[in-house]
Coordinates of C-alpha atoms and ligand atoms in Angstrom, one line a residue:
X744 CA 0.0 0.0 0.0
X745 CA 1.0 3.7 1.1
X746 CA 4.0 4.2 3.0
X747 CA 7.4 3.5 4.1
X748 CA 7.8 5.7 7.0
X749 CA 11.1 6.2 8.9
X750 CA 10.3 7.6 12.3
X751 CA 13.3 8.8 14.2
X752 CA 12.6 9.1 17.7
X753 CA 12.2 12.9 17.7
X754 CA 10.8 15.3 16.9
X755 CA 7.6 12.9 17.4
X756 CA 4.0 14.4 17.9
X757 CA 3.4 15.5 14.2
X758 CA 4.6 12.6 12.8
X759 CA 3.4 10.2 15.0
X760 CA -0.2 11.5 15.2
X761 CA -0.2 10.6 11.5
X762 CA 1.0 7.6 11.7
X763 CA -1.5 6.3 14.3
X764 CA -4.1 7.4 12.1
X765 CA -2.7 5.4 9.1
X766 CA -1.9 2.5 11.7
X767 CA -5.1 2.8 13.4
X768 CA -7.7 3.8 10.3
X769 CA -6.1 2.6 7.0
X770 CA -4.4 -0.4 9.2
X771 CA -7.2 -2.8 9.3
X772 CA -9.9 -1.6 6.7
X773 CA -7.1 -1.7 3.5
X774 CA -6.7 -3.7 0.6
X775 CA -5.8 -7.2 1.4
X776 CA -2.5 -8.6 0.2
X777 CA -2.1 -12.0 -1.5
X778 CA -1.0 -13.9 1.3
X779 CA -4.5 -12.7 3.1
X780 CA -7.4 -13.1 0.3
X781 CA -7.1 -16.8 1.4
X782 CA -8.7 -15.3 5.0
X783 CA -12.4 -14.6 4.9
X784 CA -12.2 -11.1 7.1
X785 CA -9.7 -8.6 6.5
X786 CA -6.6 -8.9 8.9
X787 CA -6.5 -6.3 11.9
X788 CA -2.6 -5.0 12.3
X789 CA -1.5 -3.3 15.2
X790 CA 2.1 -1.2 15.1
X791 CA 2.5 2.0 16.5
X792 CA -1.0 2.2 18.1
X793 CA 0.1 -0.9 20.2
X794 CA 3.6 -1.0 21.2
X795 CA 4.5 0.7 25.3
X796 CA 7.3 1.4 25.9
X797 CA 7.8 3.7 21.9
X798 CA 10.7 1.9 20.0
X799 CA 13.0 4.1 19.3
X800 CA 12.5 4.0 15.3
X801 CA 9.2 2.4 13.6
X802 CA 9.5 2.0 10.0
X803 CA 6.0 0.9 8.4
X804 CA 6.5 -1.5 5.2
X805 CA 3.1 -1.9 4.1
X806 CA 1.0 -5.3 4.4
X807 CA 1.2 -7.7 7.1
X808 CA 2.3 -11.3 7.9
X809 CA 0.0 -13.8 9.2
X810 CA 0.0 -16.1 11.4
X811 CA -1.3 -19.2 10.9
X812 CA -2.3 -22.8 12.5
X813 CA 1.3 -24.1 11.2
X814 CA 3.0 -21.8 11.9
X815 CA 6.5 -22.8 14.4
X816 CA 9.2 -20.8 16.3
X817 CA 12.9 -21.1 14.8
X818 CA 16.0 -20.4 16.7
X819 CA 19.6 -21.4 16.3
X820 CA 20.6 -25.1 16.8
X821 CA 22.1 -25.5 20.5
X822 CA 21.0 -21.9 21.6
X823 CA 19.3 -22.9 25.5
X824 CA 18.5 -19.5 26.0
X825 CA 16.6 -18.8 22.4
X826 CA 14.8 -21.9 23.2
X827 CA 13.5 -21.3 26.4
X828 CA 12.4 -17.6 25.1
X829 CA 10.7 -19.4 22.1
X830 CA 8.7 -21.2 24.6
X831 CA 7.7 -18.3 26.5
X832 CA 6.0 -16.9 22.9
X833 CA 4.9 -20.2 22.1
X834 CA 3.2 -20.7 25.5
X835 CA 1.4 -17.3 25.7
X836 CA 0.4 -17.7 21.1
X837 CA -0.7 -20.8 21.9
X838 CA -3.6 -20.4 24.8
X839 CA -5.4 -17.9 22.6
X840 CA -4.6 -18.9 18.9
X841 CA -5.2 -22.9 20.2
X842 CA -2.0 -23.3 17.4
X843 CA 0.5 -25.3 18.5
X844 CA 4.0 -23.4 18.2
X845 CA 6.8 -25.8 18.0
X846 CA 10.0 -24.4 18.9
X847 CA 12.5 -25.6 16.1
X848 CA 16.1 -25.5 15.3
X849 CA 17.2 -23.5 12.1
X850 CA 20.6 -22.2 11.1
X851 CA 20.0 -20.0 9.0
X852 CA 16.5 -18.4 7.9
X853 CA 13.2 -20.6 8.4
X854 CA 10.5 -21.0 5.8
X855 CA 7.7 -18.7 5.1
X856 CA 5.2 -18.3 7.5
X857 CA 7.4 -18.7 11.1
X858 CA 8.5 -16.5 13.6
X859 CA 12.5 -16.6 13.8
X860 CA 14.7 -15.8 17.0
X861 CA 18.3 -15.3 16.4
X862 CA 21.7 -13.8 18.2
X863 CA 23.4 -14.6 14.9
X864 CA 24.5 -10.7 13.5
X865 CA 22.6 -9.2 16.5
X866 CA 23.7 -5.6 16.8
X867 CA 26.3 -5.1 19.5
X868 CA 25.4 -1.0 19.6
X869 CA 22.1 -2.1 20.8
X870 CA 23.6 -2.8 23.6
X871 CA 22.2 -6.1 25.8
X872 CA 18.7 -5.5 25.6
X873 CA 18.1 -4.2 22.4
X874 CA 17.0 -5.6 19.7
X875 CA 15.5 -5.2 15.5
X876 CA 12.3 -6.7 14.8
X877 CA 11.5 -7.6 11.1
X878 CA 8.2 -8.2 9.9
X879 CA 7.8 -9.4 6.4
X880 CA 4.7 -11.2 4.7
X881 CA 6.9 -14.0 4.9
X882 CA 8.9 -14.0 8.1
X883 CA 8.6 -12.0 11.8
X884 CA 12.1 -12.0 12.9
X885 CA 13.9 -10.6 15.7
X886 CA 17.8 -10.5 16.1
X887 CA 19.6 -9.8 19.1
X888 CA 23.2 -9.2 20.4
X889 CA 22.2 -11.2 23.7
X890 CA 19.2 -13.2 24.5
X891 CA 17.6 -10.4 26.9
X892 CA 17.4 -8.5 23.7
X893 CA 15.6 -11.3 22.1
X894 CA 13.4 -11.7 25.3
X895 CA 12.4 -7.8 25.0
X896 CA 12.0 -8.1 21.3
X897 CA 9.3 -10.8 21.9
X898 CA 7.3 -8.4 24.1
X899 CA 6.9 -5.8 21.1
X900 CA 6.3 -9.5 18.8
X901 CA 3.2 -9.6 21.4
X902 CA 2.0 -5.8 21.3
X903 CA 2.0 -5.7 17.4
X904 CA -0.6 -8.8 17.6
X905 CA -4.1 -8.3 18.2
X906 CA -4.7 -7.6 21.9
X907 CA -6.7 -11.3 22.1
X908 CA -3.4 -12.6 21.7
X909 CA -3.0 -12.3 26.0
X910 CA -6.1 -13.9 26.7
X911 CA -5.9 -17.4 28.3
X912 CA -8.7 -18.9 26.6
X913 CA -8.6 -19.6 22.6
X914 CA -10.1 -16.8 20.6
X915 CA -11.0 -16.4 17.2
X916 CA -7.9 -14.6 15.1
X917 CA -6.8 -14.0 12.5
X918 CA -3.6 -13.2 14.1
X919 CA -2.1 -10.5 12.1
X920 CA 0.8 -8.2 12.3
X921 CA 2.0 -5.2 10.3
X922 CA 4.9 -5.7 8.1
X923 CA 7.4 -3.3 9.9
X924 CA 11.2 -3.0 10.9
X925 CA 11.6 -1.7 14.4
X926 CA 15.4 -1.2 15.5
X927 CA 14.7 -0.5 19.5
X928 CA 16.8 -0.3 23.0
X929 CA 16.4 1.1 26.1
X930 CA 17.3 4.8 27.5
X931 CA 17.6 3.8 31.4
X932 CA 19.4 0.2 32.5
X933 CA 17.7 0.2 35.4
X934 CA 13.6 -0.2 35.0
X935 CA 12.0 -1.6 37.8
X936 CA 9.4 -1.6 40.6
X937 CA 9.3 -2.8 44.3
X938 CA 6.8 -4.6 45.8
X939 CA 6.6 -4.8 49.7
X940 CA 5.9 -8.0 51.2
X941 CA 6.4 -7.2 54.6
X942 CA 3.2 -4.9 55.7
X943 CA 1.0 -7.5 53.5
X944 CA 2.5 -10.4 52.5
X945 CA 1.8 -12.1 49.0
X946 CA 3.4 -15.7 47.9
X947 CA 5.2 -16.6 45.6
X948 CA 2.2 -17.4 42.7
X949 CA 1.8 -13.2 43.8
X950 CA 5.2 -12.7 43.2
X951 CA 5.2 -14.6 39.7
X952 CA 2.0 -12.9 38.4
X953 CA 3.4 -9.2 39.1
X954 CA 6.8 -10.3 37.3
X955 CA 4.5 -11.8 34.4
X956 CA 3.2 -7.9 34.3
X957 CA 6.5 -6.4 34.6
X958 CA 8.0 -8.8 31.7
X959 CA 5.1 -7.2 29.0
X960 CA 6.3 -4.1 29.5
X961 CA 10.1 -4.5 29.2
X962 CA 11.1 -4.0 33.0
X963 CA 14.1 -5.5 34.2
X964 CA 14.6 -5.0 37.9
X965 CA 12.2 -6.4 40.6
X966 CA 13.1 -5.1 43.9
X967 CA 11.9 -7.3 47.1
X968 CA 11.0 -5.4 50.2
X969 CA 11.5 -8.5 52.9
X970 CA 11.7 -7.0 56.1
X971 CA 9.6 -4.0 57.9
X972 CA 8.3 -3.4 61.4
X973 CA 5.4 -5.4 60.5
X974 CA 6.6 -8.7 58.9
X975 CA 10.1 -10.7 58.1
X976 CA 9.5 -12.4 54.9
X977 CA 12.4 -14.5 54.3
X978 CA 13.5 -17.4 56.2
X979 CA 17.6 -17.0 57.6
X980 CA 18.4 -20.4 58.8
X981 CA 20.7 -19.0 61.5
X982 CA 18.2 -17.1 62.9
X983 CA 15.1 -19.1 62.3
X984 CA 12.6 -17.1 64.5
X985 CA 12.7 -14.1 62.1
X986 CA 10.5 -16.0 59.7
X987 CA 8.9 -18.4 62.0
X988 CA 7.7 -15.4 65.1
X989 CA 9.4 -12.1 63.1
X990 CA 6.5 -13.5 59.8
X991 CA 3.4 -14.4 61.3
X992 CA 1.4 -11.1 61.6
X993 CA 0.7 -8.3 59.3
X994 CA -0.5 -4.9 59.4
X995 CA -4.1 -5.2 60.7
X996 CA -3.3 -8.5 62.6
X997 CA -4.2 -10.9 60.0
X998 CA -1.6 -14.1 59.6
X999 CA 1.4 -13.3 58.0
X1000 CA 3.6 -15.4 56.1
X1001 CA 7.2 -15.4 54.6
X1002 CA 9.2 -17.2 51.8
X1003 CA 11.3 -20.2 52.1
X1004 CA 14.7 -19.9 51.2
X1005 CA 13.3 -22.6 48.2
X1006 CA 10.3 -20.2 47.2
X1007 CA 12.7 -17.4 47.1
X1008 CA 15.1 -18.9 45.1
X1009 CA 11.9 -20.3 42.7
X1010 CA 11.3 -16.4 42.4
X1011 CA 14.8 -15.5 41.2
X1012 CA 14.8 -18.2 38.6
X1013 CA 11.3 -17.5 37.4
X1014 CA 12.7 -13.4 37.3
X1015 CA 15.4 -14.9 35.6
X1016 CA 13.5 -15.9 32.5
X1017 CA 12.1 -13.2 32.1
X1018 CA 15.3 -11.2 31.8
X1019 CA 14.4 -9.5 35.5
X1020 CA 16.9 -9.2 38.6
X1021 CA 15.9 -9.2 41.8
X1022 CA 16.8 -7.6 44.5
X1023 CA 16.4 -8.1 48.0
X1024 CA 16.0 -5.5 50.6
X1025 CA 16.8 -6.0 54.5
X1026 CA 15.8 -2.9 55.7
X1027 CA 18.3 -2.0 58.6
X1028 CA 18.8 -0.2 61.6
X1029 CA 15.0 1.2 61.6
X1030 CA 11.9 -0.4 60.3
X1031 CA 12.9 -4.0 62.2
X1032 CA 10.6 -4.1 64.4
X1033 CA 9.8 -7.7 63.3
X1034 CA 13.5 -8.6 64.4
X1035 CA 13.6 -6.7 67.5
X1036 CA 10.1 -8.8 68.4
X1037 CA 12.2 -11.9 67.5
X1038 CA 15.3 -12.0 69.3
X1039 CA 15.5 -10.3 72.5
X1040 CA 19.6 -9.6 71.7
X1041 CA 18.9 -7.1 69.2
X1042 CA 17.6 -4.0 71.0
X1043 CA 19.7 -2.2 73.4
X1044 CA 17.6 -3.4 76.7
X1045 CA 17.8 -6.4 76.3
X1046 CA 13.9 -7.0 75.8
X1047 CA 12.2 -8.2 73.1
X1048 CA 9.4 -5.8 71.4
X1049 CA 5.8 -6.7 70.6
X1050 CA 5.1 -7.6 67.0
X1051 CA 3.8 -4.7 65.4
X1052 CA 0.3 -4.7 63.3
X1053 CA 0.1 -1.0 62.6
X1054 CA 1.3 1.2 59.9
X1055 CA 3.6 4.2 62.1
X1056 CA 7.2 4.4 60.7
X1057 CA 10.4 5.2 62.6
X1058 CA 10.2 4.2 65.8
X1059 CA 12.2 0.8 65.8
X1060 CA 15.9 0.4 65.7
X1061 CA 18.7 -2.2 65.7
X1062 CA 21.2 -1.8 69.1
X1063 CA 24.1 -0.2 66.9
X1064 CA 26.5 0.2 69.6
X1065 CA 25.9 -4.2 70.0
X1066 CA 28.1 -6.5 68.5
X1067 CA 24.9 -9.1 68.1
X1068 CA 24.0 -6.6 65.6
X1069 CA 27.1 -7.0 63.2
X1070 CA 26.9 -10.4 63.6
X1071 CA 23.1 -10.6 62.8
X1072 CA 23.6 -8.2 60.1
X1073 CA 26.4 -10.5 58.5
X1074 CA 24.8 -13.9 58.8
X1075 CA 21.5 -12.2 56.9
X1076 CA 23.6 -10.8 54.1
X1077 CA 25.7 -13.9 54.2
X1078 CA 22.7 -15.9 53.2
X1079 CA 20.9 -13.7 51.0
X1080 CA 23.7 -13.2 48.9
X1081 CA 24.1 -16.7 48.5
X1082 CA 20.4 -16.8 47.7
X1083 CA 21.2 -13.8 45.2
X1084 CA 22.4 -14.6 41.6
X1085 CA 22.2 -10.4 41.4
X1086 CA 25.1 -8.5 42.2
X1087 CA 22.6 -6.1 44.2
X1088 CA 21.6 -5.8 48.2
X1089 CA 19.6 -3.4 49.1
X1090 CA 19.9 -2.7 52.9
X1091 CA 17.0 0.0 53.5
X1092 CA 18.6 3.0 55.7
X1093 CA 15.7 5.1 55.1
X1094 CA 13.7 6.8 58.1
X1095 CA 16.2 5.5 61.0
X1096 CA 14.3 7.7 63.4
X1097 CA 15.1 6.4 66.6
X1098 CA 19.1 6.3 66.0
X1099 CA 21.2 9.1 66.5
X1100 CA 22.6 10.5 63.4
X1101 CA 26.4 10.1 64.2
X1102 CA 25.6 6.0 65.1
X1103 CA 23.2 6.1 61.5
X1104 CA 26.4 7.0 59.7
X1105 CA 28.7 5.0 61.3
X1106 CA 26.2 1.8 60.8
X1107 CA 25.6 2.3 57.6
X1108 CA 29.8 2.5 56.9
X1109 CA 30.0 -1.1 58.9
X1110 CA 27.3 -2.2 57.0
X1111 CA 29.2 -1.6 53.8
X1112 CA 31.6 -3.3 54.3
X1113 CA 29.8 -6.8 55.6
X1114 CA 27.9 -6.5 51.8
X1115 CA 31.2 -5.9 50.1
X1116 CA 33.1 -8.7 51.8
X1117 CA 30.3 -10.8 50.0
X1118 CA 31.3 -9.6 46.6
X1119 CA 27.7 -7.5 46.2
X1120 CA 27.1 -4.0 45.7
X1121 CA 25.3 -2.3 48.3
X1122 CA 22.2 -0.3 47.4
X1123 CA 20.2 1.9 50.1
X1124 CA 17.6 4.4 50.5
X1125 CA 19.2 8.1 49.5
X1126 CA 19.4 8.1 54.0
X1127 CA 22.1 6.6 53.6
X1128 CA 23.9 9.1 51.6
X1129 CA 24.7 10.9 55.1
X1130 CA 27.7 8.4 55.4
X1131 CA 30.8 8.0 53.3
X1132 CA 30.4 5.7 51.2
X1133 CA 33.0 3.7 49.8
X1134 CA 32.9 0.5 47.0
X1135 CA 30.4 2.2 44.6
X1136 CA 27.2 1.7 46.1
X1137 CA 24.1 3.0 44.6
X1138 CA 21.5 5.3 46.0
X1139 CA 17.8 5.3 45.7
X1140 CA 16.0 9.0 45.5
X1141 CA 12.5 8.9 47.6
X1142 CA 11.9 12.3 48.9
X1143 CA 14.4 14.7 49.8
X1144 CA 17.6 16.4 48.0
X1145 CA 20.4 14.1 50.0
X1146 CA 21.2 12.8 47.0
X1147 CA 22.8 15.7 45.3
X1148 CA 26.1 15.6 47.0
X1149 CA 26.1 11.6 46.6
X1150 CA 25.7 12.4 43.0
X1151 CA 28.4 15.1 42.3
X1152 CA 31.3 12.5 44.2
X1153 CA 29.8 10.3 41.6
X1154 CA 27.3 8.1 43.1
X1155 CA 25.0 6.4 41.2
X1156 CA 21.3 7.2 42.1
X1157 CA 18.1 5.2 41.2
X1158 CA 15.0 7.5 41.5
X1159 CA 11.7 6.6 42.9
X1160 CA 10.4 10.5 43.9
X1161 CA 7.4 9.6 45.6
X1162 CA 5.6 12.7 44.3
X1163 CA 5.6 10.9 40.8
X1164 CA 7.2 7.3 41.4
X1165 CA 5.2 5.7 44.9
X1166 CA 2.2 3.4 43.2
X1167 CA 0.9 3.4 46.3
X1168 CA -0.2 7.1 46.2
X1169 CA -3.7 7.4 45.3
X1170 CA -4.7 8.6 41.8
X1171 CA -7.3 10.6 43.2
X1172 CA -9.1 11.8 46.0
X1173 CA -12.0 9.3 45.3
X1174 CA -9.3 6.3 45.3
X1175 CA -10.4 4.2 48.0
X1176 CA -6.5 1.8 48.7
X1177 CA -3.4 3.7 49.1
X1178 CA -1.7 6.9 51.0
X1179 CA -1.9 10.5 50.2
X1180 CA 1.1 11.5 51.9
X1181 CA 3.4 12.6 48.8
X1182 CA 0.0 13.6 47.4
X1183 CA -2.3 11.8 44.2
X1184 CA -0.5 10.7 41.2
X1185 CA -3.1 10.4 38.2
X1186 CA -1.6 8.5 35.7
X1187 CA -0.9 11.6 33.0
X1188 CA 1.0 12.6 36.9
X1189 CA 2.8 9.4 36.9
X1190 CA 3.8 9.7 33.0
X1191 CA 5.0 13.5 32.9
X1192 CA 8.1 13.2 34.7
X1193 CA 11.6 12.9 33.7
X1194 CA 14.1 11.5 36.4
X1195 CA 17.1 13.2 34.7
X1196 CA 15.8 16.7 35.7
X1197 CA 13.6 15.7 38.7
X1198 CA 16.4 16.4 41.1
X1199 CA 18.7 19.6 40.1
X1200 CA 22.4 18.6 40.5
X1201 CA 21.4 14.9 39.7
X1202 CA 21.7 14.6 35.9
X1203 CA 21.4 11.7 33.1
X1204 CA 24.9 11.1 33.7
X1205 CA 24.2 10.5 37.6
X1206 CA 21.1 8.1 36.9
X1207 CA 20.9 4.5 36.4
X1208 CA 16.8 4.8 35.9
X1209 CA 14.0 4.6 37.8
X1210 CA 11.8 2.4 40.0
X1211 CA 8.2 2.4 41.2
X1212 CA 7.9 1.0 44.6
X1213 CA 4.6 -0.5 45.6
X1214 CA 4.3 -0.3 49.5
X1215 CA 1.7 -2.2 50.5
X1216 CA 0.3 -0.9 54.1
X1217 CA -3.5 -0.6 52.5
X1218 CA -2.7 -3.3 49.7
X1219 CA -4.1 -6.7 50.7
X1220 CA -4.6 -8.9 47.6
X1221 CA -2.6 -8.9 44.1
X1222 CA -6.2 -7.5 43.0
X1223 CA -5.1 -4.3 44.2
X1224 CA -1.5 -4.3 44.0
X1225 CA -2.8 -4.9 40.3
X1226 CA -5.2 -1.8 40.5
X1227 CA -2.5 0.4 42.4
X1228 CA 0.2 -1.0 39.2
X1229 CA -1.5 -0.3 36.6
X1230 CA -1.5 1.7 34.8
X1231 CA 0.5 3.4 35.9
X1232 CA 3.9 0.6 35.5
X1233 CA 3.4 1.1 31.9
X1234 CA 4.1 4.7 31.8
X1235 CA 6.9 4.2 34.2
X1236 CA 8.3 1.4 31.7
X1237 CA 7.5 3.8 29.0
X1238 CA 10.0 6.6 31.0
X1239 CA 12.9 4.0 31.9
X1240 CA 13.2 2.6 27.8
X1241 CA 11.7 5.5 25.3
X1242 CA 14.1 8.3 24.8
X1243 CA 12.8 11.8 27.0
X1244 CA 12.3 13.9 23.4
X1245 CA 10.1 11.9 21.7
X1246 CA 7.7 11.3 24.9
X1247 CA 4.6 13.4 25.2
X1248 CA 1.3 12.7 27.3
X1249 CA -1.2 13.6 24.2
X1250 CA 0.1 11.0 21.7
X1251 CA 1.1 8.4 24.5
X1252 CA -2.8 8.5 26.4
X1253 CA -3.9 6.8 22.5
X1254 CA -1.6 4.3 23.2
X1255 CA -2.3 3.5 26.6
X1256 CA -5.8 3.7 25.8
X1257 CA -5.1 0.5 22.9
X1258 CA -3.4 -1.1 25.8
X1259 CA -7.2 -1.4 28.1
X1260 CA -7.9 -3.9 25.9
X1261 CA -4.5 -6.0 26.1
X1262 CA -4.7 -5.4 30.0
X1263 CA -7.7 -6.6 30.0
X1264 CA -7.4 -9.8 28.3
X1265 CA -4.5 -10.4 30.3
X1266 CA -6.8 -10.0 33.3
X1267 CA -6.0 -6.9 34.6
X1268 CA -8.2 -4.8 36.6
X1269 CA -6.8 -1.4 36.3
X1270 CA -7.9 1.8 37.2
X1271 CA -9.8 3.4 33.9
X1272 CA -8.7 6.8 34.6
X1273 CA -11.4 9.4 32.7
X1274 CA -7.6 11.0 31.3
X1275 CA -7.3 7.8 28.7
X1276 CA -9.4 7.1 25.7
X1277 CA -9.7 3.1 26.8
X1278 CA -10.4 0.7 23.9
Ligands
NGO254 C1 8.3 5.7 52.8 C2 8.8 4.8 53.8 C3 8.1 3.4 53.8 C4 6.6 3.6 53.6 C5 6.3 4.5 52.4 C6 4.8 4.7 52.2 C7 10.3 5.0 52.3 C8 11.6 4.8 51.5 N1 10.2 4.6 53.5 O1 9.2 5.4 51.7 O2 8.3 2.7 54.9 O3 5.9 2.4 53.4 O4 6.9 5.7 52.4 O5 4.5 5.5 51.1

């Protein structure tokens, strides 16, 4: 037909307006090509209108490839890692086409009508995670420098197929795509969002369905809040009450719970397949409440505190000045990092209240050190910026300017401002889960942000991305952490992998809107903010 459009990232509205009028309008009511007069209804293709977080360059080619009942998965011959992300597309094409997707060996291009997966020539300048995806009347390829690119290349494979493609039950196609070449990588390498276990805990099937989420939309970092006042989430087999006493409550009393070393681990490796590190958080010297209930040693008197149900901050504290708190401190790390493939431990610092500011710093220094001596790089709340910091650690923004000096002597920040960034702040004053605190954050809120000038004195150069931390002292159920999420996550995806220029709310809300209907058949109850056209 029309068009061979090359869309550089910026300048983007004009151009891109068009586009998702050709893509939208002229996309599915145009003349069909050869390969689709054999199908009796014309063949719906998605491309721009579809794909969150924006590829960096879109170029339209006119006509579409379909996928049909025969259709297999190719990858190299003896590549584990293509193979296993071949599955992951076969798996999710296959409960709502009802085709079954073999996942084949081919060196060298497959025939007509597949879907091919290759590192073979895969761009090195796209850098791990990038990727081009070619879609032909005859082929949909992407090619990869690494697998993770390939594994973020099969996420956009998804979003250019009709949005029935996520449903779990088998649903009438025909499953066409728009014959395109997209050439895509990310902006930020760090993308992710926290969830907190400890004030509500969720198990791992929780766990696995918010990193199924997190994987559609290109994230790459899931950070594991394990330990607050209210719950210890992780079982430490040298100091087994943590989990067993330190776990069983949660904020409003209810039963707690807390992962097994085994279900954590299951979590990593599930992560792990989806491209995703985790990283665990022991929040230390405040917010331990749940430790302090479960060993007497740990507070200063000697006495062990009540478990805690509420949802007050920045009362509880480790005994600094004890050596049982080094040594407690060490054997958590110890084990956790042996748990950890990740090179990352995040040990909290924030809100330390009830320690004095000299002990903080001089905590958080010893502290350093125990996560160093087990080969990991320490990550805190930007708190912990007070201290001097050796080993390159990494500091996470939330709410004041501490960071700036951190930044300037070179520290690397993550930034999670919780005016913009905390998905537990409502989206309005009629939201009935969440805080207010940091005040609402509507989704266009949430979208219209960008963390390289959020912060003066902390620039692109100082930022390693962004995160969107779920705290979870009025979430109960993955309902509502799905509710609180989305969509918000997207947007926050959308900000960690599209490049700053070529972002703007107008054009983006269309998109978002297209994306109702995927969330949707992926079972997500978001919130349908009145801000969003929803399809
Ligand atoms: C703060 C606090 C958390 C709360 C959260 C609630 C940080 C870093 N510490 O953020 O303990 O749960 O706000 O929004």
């Amino acid at each position: 037909m029309f068009h061979v459009l090359l869309l550089p990232r910026r300048p983007f509205h004009v151009l891109q307006a068009a586009l998702l009028f050709f893509t939208l309008v002229l996309g599915s009511c145009r003349t069909p090509s050869p390969t689709e007069m054999s199908t009796a209804k014309p063949v719906p293709t998605f491309a721009l209108s579809s794909i969150i977080p924006m590829p960096d360059s879109v170029k339209l080619l006119g006509g579409s490839f379909v996928l049909n009942p025969n259709a297999n998965i190719y990858v190299e011959p003896g590549t584990v890692e293509a193979r296993s992300i071949g599955q992951f597309l076969a798996d999710i094409v296959g409960r709502s086409t009802g085709y079954n997707l073999q996942v084949l060996a081919s060196a060298g291009a497959p025939p007509r009508g597949n879907i091919y997966l290759t590192t073979v020539g895969g761009d090195p300048t796209l850098g791990e995670e990038g990727y081009v995806l070619t879609v032909t009347q005859d082929l949909a390829t992407v090619v990869a420098y690494q697998p993770a690119g390939l594994f973020r290349g099969i996420q956009t494979v998804r979003q250019l197929l009709p949005p029935s493609i996520e449903s779990s039950t088998i649903q009438p196609g025909p499953w066409g795509m728009a014959a395109v070449t997209i050439r895509d990588s990310p902006r930020f390498v760090w993308r992710g969002t926290m969830l907190d276990l400890s004030r509500h805990f969720f198990g791992v099937q929780d766990v696995k369905r918010y990193l199924d989420l997190m994987a559609y939309y290109k994230l790459n970092r899931f950070h594991l809040h394990l330990t607050d006042d209210q719950g210890w989430r992780i079982v430490i087999n040298s100091w087994p009450n943590l989990a067993t006493y330190g776990g069983s409550t949660q904020v409003g009393g209810a039963t707690g719970g807390y992962l097994t070393q085994a279900e954590y681990s299951e979590i990593v490796a599930y992560a792990q397949l989806r491209y995703i590190t985790v990283i665990p958080e022991i929040d230390v010297p405040g917010h331990t409440n749940a430790a302090l209930a479960s060993y007497a040693g740990l507070n200063c008197d000697g006495v062990a505190r009540s478990l805690y149900t509420g949802i007050g901050v920045g009362f509880s504290a480790l005994c600094v000045s004890k050596e049982t708190t080094y040594t407690f401190v060490d054997d958590v790390i110890r084990e956790l990092s042996a748990l950890t493939p990740g090179p990352f431990i995040h040990i909290g610092g924030d809100e330390a209240f009830a320690t004095a500011i000299p002990e903080y710093v001089r905590f958080i220094e010893r502290v350093q050190t125990i996560v160093q001596s087990y080969g990991k790089q320490m990550i805190g709340w930007e708190e912990i910026a007070q201290s001097r910091l050796l080993y390159g650690p990494i500091v996470q923004h939330w709410y004041s300017n501490v960071v700036q000096g951190a930044a300037q002597q070179g520290t690397k920040v993550i930034m999670s401002p919780a005016s913009k960034a905390y998905l537990d702040m409502k989206y309005d004053n009629s939201t009935t889960l969440g805080q207010d605190w940091a005040g609402y954050i509507e989704v266009k809120d949430a979208y219209t942000w960008d963390p390289a000038t959020q912060v003066s004195g902390v620039a692109e150069s100082n930022i390693l991305g962004l995160e969107a931390p779920l705290w979870t002292e009025t979430i109960q159920t993955i309902a509502e952490v799905e509710y609180m999420a989305f969509p918000r996550l997207a947007g926050y995806a959308e900000i960690g992998w599209s490049r700053e220029a070529g972002r703007n709310w107008d054009e983006y809300k269309i998109r978002l809107g297209e994306h109702g209907s995927r969330l949707t058949a992926l079972g997500v109850k978001f919130y349908r903010t009145p801000e969003v056209p929803w399809k």
